[in-house]
Short mmCIF file of C-alpha atoms and ligand atoms in Angstrom, two decimals:
data_model
loop_
_atom_site.label_atom_id
_atom_site.label_comp_id
_atom_site.label_asym_id
_atom_site.label_seq_id
_atom_site.Cartn_x
_atom_site.Cartn_y
_atom_site.Cartn_z
CA MET A 587 0.05 -0.08 -0.17
CA SER A 588 1.31 3.58 -1.20
CA THR A 589 2.21 5.67 2.31
CA LYS A 590 2.25 8.82 0.01
CA ASN A 591 0.07 11.67 0.85
CA THR A 592 -1.88 13.02 -1.95
CA LYS A 593 -3.45 15.34 0.40
CA HIS A 594 -3.07 18.81 -0.77
CA GLU A 595 -1.52 20.62 1.83
CA PRO A 596 -1.71 24.56 1.97
CA SER A 597 1.66 26.35 1.06
CA GLY A 598 1.71 28.25 4.49
CA ILE A 599 1.41 31.84 2.09
CA SER A 600 -2.12 32.58 1.72
CA ARG A 601 -3.52 35.23 -1.23
CA ARG A 602 -4.74 37.69 1.65
CA GLY A 603 -0.97 37.21 3.28
CA PHE A 604 0.85 37.61 0.51
CA LEU A 605 -1.06 41.11 -0.16
CA LYS A 606 -0.28 42.21 3.26
CA GLY A 607 3.98 41.57 2.76
CA VAL A 608 3.78 42.96 -0.36
CA GLY A 609 2.10 46.06 1.71
CA ALA A 610 4.82 45.83 4.24
CA GLY A 611 7.41 46.10 2.01
CA ALA A 612 6.12 48.85 0.01
CA VAL A 613 5.92 50.65 3.39
CA ALA A 614 9.36 49.61 4.22
CA THR A 615 10.61 50.41 0.92
CA GLY A 616 9.18 54.39 1.11
CA LEU A 617 10.56 54.59 4.40
CA LEU A 618 14.39 53.34 3.51
CA GLN A 619 13.82 55.99 0.66
CA GLU A 620 12.88 58.66 3.31
CA VAL A 621 16.20 57.61 5.44
CA SER A 622 18.50 57.70 2.36
CA GLU A 623 17.12 61.03 1.53
CA SER A 624 17.66 62.83 4.38
CA ALA A 625 20.37 60.98 5.59
CA GLY A 626 22.73 59.89 2.62
CA ILE A 627 21.43 62.04 -0.24
CA ALA A 628 24.74 64.15 0.29
CA GLU A 629 27.26 61.05 0.09
CA ALA A 630 25.41 59.37 -3.15
CA ALA A 631 25.49 62.56 -5.00
CA THR A 632 29.14 63.07 -4.60
CA PRO A 633 30.92 60.39 -6.31
CA THR A 634 34.80 59.86 -6.71
CA THR A 635 35.91 60.52 -9.82
CA LEU A 636 39.42 59.36 -11.33
CA GLY A 637 41.03 60.60 -14.43
CA PRO A 638 40.69 60.97 -17.28
CA GLY A 639 44.47 62.27 -16.96
CA GLU A 640 46.91 60.13 -15.20
CA ILE A 641 46.56 59.16 -11.54
CA PRO A 642 49.38 58.21 -9.07
CA ILE A 643 49.02 54.10 -8.24
CA LYS A 644 51.30 51.53 -6.42
CA LEU A 645 51.00 47.82 -7.55
CA ASN A 646 52.83 45.06 -5.76
CA VAL A 647 54.40 43.08 -8.90
CA ASN A 648 56.11 39.80 -7.10
CA GLY A 649 56.62 40.76 -4.02
CA GLN A 650 57.71 44.78 -4.81
CA SER A 651 55.78 47.72 -4.67
CA ARG A 652 56.02 49.23 -7.67
CA SER A 653 54.95 53.29 -7.92
CA LEU A 654 53.02 54.38 -11.17
CA ASN A 655 50.64 56.92 -13.09
CA VAL A 656 48.29 55.45 -15.03
CA GLU A 657 44.80 56.72 -16.92
CA PRO A 658 42.14 55.05 -14.87
CA ARG A 659 41.32 53.26 -18.35
CA VAL A 660 45.01 51.60 -18.58
CA THR A 661 44.78 47.66 -18.30
CA LEU A 662 47.06 46.07 -15.60
CA LEU A 663 48.32 44.43 -19.02
CA ASP A 664 49.45 47.29 -20.48
CA ALA A 665 50.73 48.87 -17.00
CA LEU A 666 53.08 45.36 -16.77
CA ARG A 667 54.18 45.70 -19.91
CA ASN A 668 54.69 49.70 -21.11
CA ARG A 669 54.83 51.16 -17.46
CA LEU A 670 56.56 48.35 -15.63
CA ASP A 671 58.39 46.50 -18.28
CA VAL A 672 57.20 42.88 -16.96
CA THR A 673 57.18 41.62 -20.22
CA GLY A 674 56.87 38.04 -19.91
CA THR A 675 52.96 38.68 -19.45
CA LYS A 676 51.90 38.48 -23.27
CA LYS A 677 49.13 40.32 -25.23
CA VAL A 678 47.33 38.47 -27.94
CA CYS A 679 43.53 38.89 -28.14
CA ASP A 680 43.30 42.05 -25.86
CA ARG A 681 39.39 40.47 -25.19
CA GLY A 682 39.79 38.33 -22.50
CA THR A 683 39.71 35.06 -25.18
CA CYS A 684 43.29 34.01 -25.54
CA GLY A 685 44.64 33.48 -22.04
CA ALA A 686 48.20 35.10 -22.78
CA CYS A 687 47.98 37.55 -20.50
CA THR A 688 47.30 35.22 -17.26
CA VAL A 689 48.51 36.50 -14.14
CA LEU A 690 47.64 35.79 -10.31
CA LEU A 691 45.78 38.44 -8.43
CA ASP A 692 45.66 37.41 -4.53
CA GLY A 693 46.33 34.10 -6.13
CA LYS A 694 43.54 33.83 -8.02
CA VAL A 695 43.93 33.60 -12.14
CA VAL A 696 43.04 36.11 -14.22
CA TYR A 697 43.55 37.45 -17.34
CA SER A 698 45.33 40.59 -16.73
CA CYS A 699 43.85 42.37 -20.06
CA SER A 700 39.99 42.48 -18.32
CA VAL A 701 41.32 44.09 -15.23
CA LEU A 702 42.28 47.87 -14.75
CA ALA A 703 45.38 48.48 -13.31
CA VAL A 704 43.83 50.64 -10.36
CA GLU A 705 41.50 47.22 -9.66
CA ALA A 706 44.81 46.16 -9.15
CA GLN A 707 46.03 48.19 -6.18
CA ASP A 708 46.54 46.40 -2.71
CA LYS A 709 46.10 42.92 -4.57
CA LYS A 710 49.93 40.76 -4.45
CA ILE A 711 50.30 40.51 -8.38
CA VAL A 712 51.63 37.03 -9.22
CA THR A 713 53.50 37.20 -13.20
CA ILE A 714 55.64 34.64 -15.07
CA GLU A 715 58.65 36.37 -13.65
CA GLY A 716 57.84 35.70 -9.90
CA LEU A 717 57.33 31.98 -10.79
CA GLY A 718 60.91 31.17 -11.40
CA THR A 719 63.82 32.39 -13.48
CA PRO A 720 66.22 31.20 -16.08
CA ASP A 721 68.42 30.07 -13.03
CA ASN A 722 66.23 29.10 -11.25
CA LEU A 723 63.11 27.77 -12.73
CA SER A 724 59.69 26.44 -11.25
CA ASP A 725 59.16 23.09 -11.39
CA MET A 726 56.25 23.69 -13.92
CA GLN A 727 58.71 25.71 -16.32
CA ALA A 728 61.29 22.92 -16.09
CA ALA A 729 58.51 20.33 -16.96
CA PHE A 730 57.47 22.68 -19.88
CA ILE A 731 60.85 22.53 -21.22
CA GLU A 732 61.25 18.38 -20.56
CA HIS A 733 58.11 17.82 -22.02
CA ASP A 734 58.84 20.14 -25.10
CA ALA A 735 55.60 22.01 -24.65
CA SER A 736 56.93 25.40 -26.25
CA GLN A 737 56.98 25.88 -29.93
CA CYS A 738 56.60 30.11 -30.77
CA GLY A 739 56.36 30.67 -27.21
CA PHE A 740 54.18 33.68 -27.04
CA CYS A 741 51.25 31.94 -25.28
CA THR A 742 53.76 29.85 -22.53
CA PRO A 743 54.16 32.65 -19.78
CA GLY A 744 50.52 32.12 -19.41
CA PHE A 745 49.98 28.67 -19.87
CA ILE A 746 52.80 28.15 -16.94
CA VAL A 747 50.80 30.78 -14.39
CA ALA A 748 47.64 29.12 -15.02
CA THR A 749 48.82 25.43 -14.85
CA THR A 750 50.48 26.35 -11.63
CA ALA A 751 47.81 27.27 -10.25
CA PHE A 752 45.69 24.27 -11.74
CA VAL A 753 47.44 21.97 -9.96
CA ARG A 754 47.95 23.68 -6.80
CA ASP A 755 44.34 23.63 -6.43
CA ASN A 756 44.29 19.88 -7.88
CA PRO A 757 46.75 18.06 -6.78
CA GLY A 758 46.31 14.41 -8.06
CA ALA A 759 44.27 15.92 -11.14
CA THR A 760 43.44 13.05 -13.52
CA LEU A 761 44.25 13.64 -17.50
CA GLU A 762 40.54 14.55 -18.19
CA GLU A 763 40.60 17.21 -15.22
CA VAL A 764 44.08 18.63 -16.91
CA ARG A 765 42.42 18.91 -20.04
CA GLU A 766 39.52 20.27 -18.86
CA GLY A 767 41.55 22.99 -16.86
CA LEU A 768 43.56 24.22 -19.60
CA GLY A 769 40.43 25.23 -21.02
CA GLY A 770 40.94 29.24 -20.38
CA ASN A 771 44.31 29.04 -22.42
CA LEU A 772 44.80 29.03 -26.25
CA CYS A 773 48.20 28.18 -28.17
CA ARG A 774 48.10 28.76 -32.03
CA CYS A 775 51.29 26.42 -32.54
CA GLY A 776 49.38 23.25 -31.15
CA THR A 777 51.41 22.69 -28.06
CA TYR A 778 48.74 20.99 -26.34
CA ALA A 779 50.60 17.49 -26.11
CA GLY A 780 53.12 18.55 -24.65
CA ILE A 781 51.45 21.13 -22.03
CA THR A 782 48.96 18.47 -20.96
CA ALA A 783 51.82 16.16 -20.55
CA ALA A 784 53.63 18.69 -18.21
CA THR A 785 50.42 19.52 -16.40
CA PHE A 786 49.21 15.90 -15.61
CA GLU A 787 52.90 14.94 -14.31
CA GLN A 788 53.38 18.40 -12.06
CA ALA A 789 49.23 17.36 -10.59
CA GLN A 790 50.77 13.78 -10.17
CA LYS A 791 53.60 15.15 -7.97
CA GLY A 792 51.41 17.00 -5.60
CA GLY A 793 51.65 20.34 -7.31
CA ALA A 794 54.34 22.60 -9.07
S1 FES B 428 45.41 39.39 -24.09
FE1 FES B 428 43.98 38.80 -22.27
S2 FES B 428 43.11 36.87 -22.78
FE2 FES B 428 43.94 37.18 -24.49
S1 FES B 429 53.96 27.99 -28.32
FE1 FES B 429 53.01 29.18 -30.34
S2 FES B 429 50.83 30.15 -29.48
FE2 FES B 429 51.33 28.54 -27.99
#
């Protein structure tokens, strides 16, 4: 015998109750408007505007505090490359599509062409230069060389930053998970086999 209760239970909200609730909400909204008009309107009417000329900002790049002047419209990518001479981060699409400009912002993977430099203040920026140097390669950089994961090299810095963060967050990732994890970066030379092998190897080692 079925134990299913087919009796229609009241939902707990009657039409009358709903209308009363809406009315109370409308009154509350009205009160809020009155309060904000009397107390907060002066602040809302005077928003802070930046620019359009250059403004002084500070960026923390690879552990160093760097001072520079930029127009508020300048992207983090252009500030790094054109103002700070940190050119390991590459500019390809400049449209948040290819991943060549990938950096870490407070540990999160971001496209630096899609972040304004002024937004990156008070955050820790890590570029490819901050992961390793030619004399002291990071494990992922060494794995890319070992697995021949680079041809022209233009996509490589972005891939290494992205894959370093991927294995940090996904130690022991499967091959399928690695392939999926590489989805935010494009390589026009088609070195995906080497990149996948290097990343999988580092994931199996528990992270670069
Ligand atoms: S240059 Fe930023 S995603 Fe392509
Ligand atoms: S190695 Fe040339 S675009 Fe990737």
